[in-house]
Coordinates of C-alpha atoms and ligand atoms in Angstrom, one line a residue:
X1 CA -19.4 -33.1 4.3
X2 CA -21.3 -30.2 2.7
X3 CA -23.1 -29.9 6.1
X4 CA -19.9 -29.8 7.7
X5 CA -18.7 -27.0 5.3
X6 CA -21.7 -24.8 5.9
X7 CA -22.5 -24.8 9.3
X8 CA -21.1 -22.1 11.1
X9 CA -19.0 -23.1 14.6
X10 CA -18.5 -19.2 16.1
X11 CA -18.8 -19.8 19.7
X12 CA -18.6 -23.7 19.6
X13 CA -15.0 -24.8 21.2
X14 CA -12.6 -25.1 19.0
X15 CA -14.3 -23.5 16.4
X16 CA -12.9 -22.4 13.2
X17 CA -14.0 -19.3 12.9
X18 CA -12.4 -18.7 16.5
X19 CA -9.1 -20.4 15.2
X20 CA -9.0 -17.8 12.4
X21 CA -10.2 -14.8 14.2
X22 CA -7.3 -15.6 16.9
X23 CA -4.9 -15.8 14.0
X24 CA -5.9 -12.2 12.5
X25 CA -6.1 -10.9 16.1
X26 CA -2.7 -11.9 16.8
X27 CA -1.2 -10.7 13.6
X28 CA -3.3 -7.5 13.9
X29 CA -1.8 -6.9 17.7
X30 CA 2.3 -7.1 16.3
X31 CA 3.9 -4.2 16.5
X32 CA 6.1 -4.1 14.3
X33 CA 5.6 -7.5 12.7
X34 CA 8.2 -9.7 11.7
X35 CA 9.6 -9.0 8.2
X36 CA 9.8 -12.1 6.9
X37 CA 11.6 -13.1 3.8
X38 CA 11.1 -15.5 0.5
X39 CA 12.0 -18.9 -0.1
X40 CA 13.1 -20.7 -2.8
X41 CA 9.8 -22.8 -4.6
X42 CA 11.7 -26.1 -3.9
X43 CA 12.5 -25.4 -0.1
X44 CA 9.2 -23.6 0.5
X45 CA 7.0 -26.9 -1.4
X46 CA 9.3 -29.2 1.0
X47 CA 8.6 -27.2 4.3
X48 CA 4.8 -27.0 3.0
X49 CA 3.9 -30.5 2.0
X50 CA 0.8 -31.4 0.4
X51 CA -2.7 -29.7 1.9
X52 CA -5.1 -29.9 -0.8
X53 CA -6.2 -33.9 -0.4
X54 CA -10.0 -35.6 -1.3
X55 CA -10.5 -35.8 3.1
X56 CA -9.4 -32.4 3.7
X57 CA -6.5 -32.0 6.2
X58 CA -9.1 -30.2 8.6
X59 CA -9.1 -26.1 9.5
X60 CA -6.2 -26.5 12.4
X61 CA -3.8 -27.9 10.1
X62 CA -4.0 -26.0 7.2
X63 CA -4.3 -22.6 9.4
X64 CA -1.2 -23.8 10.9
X65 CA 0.7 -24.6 8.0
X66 CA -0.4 -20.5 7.2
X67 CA 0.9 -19.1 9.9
X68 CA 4.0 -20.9 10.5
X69 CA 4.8 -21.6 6.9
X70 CA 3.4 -19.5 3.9
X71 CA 2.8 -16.3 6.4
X72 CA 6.4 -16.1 7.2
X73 CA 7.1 -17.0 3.6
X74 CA 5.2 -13.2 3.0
X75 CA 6.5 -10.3 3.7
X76 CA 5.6 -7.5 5.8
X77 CA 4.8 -4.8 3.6
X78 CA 3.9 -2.9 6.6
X79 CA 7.2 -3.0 8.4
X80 CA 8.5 0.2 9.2
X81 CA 12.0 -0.5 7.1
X82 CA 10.0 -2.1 4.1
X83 CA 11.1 0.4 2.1
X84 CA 10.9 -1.2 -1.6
X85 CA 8.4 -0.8 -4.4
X86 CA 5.3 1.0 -2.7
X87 CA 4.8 -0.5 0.7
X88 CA 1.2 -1.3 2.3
X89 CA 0.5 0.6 5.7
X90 CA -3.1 -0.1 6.1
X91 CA -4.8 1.4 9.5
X92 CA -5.6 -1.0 12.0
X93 CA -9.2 0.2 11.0
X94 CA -9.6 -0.6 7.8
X95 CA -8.1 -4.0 8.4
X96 CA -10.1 -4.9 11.1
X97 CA -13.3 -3.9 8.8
X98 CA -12.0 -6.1 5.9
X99 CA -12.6 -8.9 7.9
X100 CA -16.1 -7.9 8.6
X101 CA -16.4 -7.3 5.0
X102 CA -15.7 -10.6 4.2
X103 CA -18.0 -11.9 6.6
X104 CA -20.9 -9.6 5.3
X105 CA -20.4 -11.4 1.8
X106 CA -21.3 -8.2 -0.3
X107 CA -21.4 -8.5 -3.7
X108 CA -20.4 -5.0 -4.7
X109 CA -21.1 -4.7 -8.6
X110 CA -24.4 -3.5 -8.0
X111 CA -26.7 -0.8 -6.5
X112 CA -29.8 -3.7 -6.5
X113 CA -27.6 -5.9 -4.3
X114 CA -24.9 -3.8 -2.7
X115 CA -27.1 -0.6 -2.1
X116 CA -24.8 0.7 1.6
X117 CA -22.0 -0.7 0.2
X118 CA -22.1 1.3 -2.9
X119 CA -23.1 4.2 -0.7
X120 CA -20.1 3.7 1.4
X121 CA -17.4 3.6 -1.3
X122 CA -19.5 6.5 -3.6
X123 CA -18.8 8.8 -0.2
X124 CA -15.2 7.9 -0.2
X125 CA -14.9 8.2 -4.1
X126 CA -15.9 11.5 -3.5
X127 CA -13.7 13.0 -0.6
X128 CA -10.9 11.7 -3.3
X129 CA -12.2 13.8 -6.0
X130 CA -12.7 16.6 -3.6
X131 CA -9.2 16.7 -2.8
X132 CA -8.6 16.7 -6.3
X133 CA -10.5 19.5 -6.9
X134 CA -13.1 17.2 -9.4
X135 CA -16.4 18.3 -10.2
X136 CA -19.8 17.4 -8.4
X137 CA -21.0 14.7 -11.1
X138 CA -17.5 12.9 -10.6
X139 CA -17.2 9.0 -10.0
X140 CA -16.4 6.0 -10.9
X141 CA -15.4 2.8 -8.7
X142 CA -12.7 0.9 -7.0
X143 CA -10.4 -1.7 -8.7
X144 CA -7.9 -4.2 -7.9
X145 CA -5.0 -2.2 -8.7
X146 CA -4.0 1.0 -10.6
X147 CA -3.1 -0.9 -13.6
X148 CA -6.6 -1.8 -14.1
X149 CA -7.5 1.5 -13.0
X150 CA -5.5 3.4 -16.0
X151 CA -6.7 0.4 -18.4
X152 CA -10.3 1.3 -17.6
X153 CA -9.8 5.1 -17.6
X154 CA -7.5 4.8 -21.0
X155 CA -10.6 2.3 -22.4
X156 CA -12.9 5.2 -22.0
X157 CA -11.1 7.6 -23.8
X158 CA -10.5 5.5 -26.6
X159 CA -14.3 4.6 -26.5
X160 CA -15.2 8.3 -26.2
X161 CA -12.5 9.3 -29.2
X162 CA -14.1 7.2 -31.4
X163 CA -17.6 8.4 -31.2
X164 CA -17.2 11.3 -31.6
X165 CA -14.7 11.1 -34.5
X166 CA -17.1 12.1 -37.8
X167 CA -18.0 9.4 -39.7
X168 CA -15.4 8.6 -42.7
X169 CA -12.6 10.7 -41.5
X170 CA -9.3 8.8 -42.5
X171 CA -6.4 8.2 -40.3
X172 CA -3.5 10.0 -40.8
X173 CA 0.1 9.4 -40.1
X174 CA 2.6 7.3 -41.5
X175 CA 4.7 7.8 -38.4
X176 CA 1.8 5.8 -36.3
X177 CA 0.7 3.4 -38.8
X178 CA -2.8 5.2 -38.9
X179 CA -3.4 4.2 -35.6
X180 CA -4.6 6.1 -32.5
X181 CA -2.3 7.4 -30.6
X182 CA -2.0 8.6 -26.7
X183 CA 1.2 11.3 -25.5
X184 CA 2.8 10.0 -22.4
X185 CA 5.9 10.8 -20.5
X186 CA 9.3 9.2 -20.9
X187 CA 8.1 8.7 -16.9
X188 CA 4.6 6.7 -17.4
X189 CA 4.0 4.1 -15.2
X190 CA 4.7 0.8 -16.9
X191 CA 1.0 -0.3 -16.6
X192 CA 0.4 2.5 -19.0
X193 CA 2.6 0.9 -21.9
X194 CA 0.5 -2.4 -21.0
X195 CA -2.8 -0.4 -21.3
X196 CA -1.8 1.2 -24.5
X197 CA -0.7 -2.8 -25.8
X198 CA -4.2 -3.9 -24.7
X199 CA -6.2 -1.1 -26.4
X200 CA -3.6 -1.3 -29.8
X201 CA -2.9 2.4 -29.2
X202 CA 0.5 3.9 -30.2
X203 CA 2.4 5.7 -27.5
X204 CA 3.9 8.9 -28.7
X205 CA 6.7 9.2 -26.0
X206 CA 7.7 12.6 -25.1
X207 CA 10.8 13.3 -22.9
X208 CA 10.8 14.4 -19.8
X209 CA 13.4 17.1 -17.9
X210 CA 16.2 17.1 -16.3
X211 CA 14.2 14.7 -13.2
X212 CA 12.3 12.7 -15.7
X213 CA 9.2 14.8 -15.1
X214 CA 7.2 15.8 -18.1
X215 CA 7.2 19.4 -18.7
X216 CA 4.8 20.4 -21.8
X217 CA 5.8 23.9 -22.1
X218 CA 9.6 23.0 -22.3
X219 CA 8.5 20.5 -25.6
X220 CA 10.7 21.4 -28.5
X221 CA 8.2 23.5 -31.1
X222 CA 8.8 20.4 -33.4
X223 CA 6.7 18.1 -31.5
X224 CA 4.3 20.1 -30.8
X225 CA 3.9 21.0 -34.5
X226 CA 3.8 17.0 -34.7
X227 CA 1.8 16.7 -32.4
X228 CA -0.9 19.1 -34.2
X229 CA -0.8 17.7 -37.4
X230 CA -1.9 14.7 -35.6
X231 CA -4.6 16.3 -33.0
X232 CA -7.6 14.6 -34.4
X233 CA -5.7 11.1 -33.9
X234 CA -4.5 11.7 -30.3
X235 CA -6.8 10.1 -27.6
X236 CA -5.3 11.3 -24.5
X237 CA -2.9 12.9 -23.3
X238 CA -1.8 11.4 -19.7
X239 CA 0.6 12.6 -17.2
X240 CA 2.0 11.3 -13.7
X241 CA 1.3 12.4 -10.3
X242 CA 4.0 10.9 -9.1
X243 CA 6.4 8.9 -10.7
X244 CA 6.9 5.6 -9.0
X245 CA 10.8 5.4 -9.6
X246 CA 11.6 9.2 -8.4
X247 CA 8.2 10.4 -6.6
X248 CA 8.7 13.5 -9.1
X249 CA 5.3 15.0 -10.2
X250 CA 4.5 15.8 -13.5
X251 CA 3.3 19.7 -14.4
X252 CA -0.3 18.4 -14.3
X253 CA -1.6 21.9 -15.7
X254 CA 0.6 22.3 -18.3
X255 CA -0.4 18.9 -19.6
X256 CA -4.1 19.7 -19.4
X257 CA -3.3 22.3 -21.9
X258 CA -2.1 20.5 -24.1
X259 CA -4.7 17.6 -23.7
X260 CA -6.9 20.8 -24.3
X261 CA -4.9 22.0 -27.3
X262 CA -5.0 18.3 -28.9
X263 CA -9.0 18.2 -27.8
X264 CA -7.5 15.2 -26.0
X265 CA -8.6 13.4 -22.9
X266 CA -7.2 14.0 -19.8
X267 CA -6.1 11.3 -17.6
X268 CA -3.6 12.0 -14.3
X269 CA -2.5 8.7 -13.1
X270 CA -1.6 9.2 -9.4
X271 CA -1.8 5.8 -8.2
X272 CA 1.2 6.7 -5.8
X273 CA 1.3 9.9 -5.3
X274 CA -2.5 10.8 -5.1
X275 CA -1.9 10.5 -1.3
X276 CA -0.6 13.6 -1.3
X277 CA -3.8 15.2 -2.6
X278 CA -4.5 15.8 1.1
X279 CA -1.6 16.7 2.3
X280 CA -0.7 20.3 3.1
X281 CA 3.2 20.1 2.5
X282 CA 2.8 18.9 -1.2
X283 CA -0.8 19.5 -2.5
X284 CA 0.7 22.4 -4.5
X285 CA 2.6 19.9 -7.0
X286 CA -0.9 18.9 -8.2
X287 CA -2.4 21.8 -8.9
X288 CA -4.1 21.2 -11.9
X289 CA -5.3 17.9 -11.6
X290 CA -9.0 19.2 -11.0
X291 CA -8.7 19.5 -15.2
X292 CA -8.6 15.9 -15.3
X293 CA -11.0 13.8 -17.5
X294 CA -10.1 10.8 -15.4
X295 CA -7.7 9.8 -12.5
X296 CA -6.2 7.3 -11.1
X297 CA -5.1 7.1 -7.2
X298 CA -4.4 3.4 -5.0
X299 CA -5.5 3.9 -1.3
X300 CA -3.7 0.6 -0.9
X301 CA -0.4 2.4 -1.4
X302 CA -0.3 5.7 0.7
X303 CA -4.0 6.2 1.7
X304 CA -3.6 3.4 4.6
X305 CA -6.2 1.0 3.0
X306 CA -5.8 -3.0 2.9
X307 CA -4.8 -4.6 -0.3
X308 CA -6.6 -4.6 -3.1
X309 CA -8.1 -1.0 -3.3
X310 CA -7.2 1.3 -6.7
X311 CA -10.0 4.2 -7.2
X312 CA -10.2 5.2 -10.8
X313 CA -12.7 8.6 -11.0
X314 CA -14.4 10.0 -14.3
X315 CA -15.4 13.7 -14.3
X316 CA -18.0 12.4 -16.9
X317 CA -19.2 8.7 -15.3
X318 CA -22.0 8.5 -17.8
X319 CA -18.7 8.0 -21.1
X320 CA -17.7 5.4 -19.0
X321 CA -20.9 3.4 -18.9
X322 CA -21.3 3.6 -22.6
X323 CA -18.1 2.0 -22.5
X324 CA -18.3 -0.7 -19.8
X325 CA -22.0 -1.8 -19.0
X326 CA -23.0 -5.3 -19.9
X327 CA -26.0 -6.0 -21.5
X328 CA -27.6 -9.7 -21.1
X329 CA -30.6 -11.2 -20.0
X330 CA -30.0 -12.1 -16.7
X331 CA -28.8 -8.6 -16.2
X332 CA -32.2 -6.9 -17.0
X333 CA -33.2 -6.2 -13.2
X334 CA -30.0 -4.6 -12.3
X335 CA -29.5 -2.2 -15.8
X336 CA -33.3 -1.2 -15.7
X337 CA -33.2 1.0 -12.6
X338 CA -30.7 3.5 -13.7
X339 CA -29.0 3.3 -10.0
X340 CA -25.2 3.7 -9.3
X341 CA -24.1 0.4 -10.9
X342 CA -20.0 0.1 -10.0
X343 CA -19.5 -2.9 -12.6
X344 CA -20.0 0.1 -14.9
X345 CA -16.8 1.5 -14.7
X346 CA -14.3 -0.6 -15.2
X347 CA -14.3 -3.7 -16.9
X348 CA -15.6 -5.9 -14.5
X349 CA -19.0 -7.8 -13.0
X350 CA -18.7 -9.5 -10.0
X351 CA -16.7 -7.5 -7.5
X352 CA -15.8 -7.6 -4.0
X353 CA -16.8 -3.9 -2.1
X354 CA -12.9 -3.3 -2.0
X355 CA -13.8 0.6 -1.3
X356 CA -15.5 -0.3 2.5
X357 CA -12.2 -0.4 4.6
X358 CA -10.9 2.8 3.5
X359 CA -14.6 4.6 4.2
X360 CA -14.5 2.8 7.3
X361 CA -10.8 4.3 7.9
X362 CA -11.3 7.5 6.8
X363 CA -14.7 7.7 8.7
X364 CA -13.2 6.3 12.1
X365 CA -10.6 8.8 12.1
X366 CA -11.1 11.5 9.8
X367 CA -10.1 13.1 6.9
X368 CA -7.5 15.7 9.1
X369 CA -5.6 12.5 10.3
X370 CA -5.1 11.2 6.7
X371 CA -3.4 14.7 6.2
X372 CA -1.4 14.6 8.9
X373 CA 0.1 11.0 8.1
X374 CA 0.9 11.8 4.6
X375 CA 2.7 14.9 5.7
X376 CA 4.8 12.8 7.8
X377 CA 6.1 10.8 5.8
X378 CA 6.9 13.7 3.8
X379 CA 8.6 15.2 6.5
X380 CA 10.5 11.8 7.3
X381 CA 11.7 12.1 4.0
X382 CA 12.9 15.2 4.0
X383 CA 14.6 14.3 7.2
X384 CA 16.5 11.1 5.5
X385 CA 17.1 13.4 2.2
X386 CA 19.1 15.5 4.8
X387 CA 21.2 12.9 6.3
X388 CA 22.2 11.1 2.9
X389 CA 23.1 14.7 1.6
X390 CA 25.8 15.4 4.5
X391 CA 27.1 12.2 4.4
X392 CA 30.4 12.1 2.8
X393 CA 30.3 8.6 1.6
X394 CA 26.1 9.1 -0.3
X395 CA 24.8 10.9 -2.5
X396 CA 21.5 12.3 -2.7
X397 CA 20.5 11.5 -5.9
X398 CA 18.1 13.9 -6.7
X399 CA 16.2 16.1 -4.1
X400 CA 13.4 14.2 -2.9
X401 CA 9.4 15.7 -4.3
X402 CA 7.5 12.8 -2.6
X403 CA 8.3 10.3 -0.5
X404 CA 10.7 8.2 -2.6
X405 CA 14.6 8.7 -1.7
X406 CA 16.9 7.6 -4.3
X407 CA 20.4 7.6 -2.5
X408 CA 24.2 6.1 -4.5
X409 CA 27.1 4.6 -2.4
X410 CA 29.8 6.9 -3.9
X411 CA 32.7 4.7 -4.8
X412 CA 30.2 1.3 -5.0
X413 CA 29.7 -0.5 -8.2
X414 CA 26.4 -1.9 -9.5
X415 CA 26.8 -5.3 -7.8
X416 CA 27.6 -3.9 -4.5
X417 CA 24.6 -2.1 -4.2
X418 CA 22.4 -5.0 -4.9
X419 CA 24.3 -7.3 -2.2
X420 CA 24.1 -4.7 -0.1
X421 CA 20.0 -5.3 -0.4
X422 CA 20.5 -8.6 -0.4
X423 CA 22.2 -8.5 2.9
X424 CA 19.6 -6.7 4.5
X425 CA 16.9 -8.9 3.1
X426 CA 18.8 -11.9 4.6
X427 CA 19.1 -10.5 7.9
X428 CA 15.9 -9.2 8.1
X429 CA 16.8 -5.8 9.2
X430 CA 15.0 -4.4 6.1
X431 CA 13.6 -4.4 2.7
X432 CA 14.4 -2.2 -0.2
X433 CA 15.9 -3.1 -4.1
X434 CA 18.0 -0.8 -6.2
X435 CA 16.9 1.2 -9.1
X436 CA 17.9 2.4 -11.8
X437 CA 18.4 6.2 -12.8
X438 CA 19.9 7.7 -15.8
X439 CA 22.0 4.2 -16.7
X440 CA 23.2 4.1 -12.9
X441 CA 22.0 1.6 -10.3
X442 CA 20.6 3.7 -7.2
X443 CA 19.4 2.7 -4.0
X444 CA 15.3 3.7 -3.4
X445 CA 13.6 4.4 -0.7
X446 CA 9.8 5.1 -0.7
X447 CA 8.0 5.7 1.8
X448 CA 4.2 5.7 2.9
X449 CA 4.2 4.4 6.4
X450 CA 3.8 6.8 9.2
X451 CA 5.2 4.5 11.9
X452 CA 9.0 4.5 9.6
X453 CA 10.9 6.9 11.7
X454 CA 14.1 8.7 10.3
X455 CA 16.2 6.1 11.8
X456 CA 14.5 3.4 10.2
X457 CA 15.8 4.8 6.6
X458 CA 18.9 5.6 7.9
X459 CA 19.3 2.6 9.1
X460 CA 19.2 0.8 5.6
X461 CA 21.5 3.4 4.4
X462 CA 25.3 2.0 3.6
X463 CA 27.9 2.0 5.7
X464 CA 30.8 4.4 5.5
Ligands
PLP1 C1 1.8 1.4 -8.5 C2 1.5 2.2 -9.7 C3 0.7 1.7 -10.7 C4 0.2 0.3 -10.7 O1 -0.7 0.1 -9.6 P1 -1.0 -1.4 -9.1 O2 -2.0 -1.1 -8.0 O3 0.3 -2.0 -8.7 O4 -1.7 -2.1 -10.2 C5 0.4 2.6 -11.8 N1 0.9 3.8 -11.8 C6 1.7 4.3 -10.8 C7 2.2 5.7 -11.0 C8 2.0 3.5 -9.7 O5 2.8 4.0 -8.8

């Protein structure tokens, strides 16, 4: 049996790595591929049956019980009218390379025994921090997602805050229970309030404006006289490029000046909206960002890369390798060298070289292309914006800074909008779920996938 599990069959008739390849060719050539919708756990364990037995139920069943089973059980986050969460709209390059990647079994935590890997994913590390405007000297590595991302980057500054806090300086602040404390925005991503639970760090929650965005220099002088009387507590200060909900940007400089003010860390989490970094229609809403003590930004949302691929980038790598590095025996050969080591950064050993499709992506097609998908979907946006804001029966809930649409039914309640996205889920005409914004539920669009036309949004807009 082991034989049978190790021997490779490429080329062999019926061969399993031909069975598979077929598969991911297939899927790869559908244009656009079918939705595809949940089941229920009950219905879906029925239709499924039973695969993992002592004898194995052989390569042909269990890939067909994939494809005509779980894989229609998934769905498409690259449709053109999945419009929910943050859709996936990988290239057909870096998909095709993550199969090769998987085939060159990398192991990618180290430079010892991942040397071109590392290469690879250092070069497009840095085209993102060039974009941002980051310093030569910046890096850092690619994670599963951007929660880890702004867990690793937010360990770091806690790491770096206290060494260099004086020894025997009390705590201060009954208001935070002594504790360490990092400002965010009202707007934060949610993985920033887990982060902050992790680390036992106290959030001091500002507000944000009118659009949720957080605006330092319209803080009330009262917090930031708080905030002063606490500067030597405050870790970071972190801001959003790009809020999830809204796609509103935060004023990125205004917060590194007050990360400056507090001698505070600087972290810009742009895990959405860092695809904008290259574009020419928006760039403008980061300016700032190059200030950044670390940043977050997920090429699998609207750089085109494959799931799972979140960069996080240090200005100063070396704070984060005091924080992260493992020390143990069996570790010796790799820490010795002092090469580019990406278990370093994060916390993490063993890692897959998730960084290779999107260098393979951005090399193939080049870096101009990335800019001019990005602005499309901007400009599809803008488009949809413009529809939902004639129409007599929507309104345009705010106007649009990103690529995320948040559109009301006038006259609908609450429940109506979500049937309304259950209908369209059901049918399979399209994906999105309602939001919420300012107590009121919404309908959201967001968008990162240059093949959605105008129509496709429109299309998922309510009837009259
Ligand atoms: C999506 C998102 C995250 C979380 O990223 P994952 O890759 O889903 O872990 C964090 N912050 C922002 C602003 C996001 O949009």
């Amino acid at each position: 049996m082991s034989d049978r599990m190790h021997r490779p069959s490429a080329g062999q008739p019926d061969g399993l790595v031909d069975s598979v390849l077929d598969a991911a060719r297939e899927r790869l050539a559908m244009d656009p591929p079918p939705l595809d919708r949940a089941r229920s756990p009950r219905d879906l364990a029925e239709a499924a049956g039973p695969a993992i037995t002592a004898d194995g139920i052989g390569a042909d069943r269990a890939l067909a019980l994939f494809t005509d089973v779980l894989a229609p059980a998934c769905l498409s986050m690259d449709h053109p009218r999945y419009l929910a969460f943050v859709p996936n709209a990988a290239t057909e390059a870096s998909t095709a390379f993550d199969l090769l990647v998987s085939a060159s079994n990398i192991y990618g935590g180290s430079w010892l025994e991942g040397a071109g890997a590392v290469h690879a994913e250092n070069e497009a590390l840095r085209w993102l921090a060039d974009v941002a405007g980051m310093p030569e000297g910046s890096g850092g590595t690619f994670v599963s997602g951007g929660s880890i991302a702004n867990l690793s980057a937010l360990a770091v500054a806690r790491h770096t805050w206290r060494s260099r806090r004086p020894a025997g300086v009390p705590v201060l602040g009954a208001d935070t229970a002594g504790r360490p404390v990092v400002v965010v925005s009202s707007g934060a991503h949610s993985s920033i309030g887990s982060a902050l639970e992790l680390l036992d760090l106290e959030p001091f929650v500002v507000p944000g404006d009118a659009l949720g965005r957080f605006r330092p220099s319209e803080l009330p002088d009262a917090v930031l006289d708080d905030l002063d009387a606490i500067a030597d507590q405050v870790v970071a200060v972190v801001a959003t490029g790009g809020m999830t909900n809204t796609g509103g940007v935060d004023d990125l400089a205004g917060a590194a000046d007050l990360a400056a003010r507090l001698g505070a860390w600087y972290h810009v989490d742009a895990a959405y909206g860092g695809g904008a970094l290259c574009s020419t229609l928006r760039r403008h809403l980061f300016d700032g960002i190059e200030r950044v003590d670390s940043m977050t930004v997920d090429p699998h949302k609207w750089l085109f890369a494959p799931y799972d691929c979140a960069a996080i980038v240090y200005r100063e790598p070396e704070l984060a390798r005091h924080t992260f590095t493992q020390q143990a025996a069996y570790l010796d050969a790799v820490n010795a060298e002092g090469e580019w080591n990406p278990s370093d950064y994060a916390p993490h050993l063993s890692r897959r070289a998730r960084g290779l499709p999107f260098w393979f992506s951005l090399a193939t097609y080049g870096t101009d292309a990335y800019r001019d998908a990005v602005d499309r979907t901007i400009e599809v946006t803008v488009a949809a914006a413009d529809v939902a804001r004639e129409a007599e029966h929507l309104d345009l809930v705010m106007e649009p800074e990103l690529s995320v649409l948040l559109v009301r039914r006038r006259g609908w309640s609450s429940q109506e909008h979500w049937d309304f996205c259950h209908r369209l889920a059901e049918s399979e005409i399209g994906f999105i779920v309602p939001t919420t914004w300012l107590g009121e539920t919404v309908l959201r669009y967001c968008l990162v996938n240059p093949a959605t036309t105008p129509e496709d949004v429109t299309a998922l807009f309510p009837p009259a």
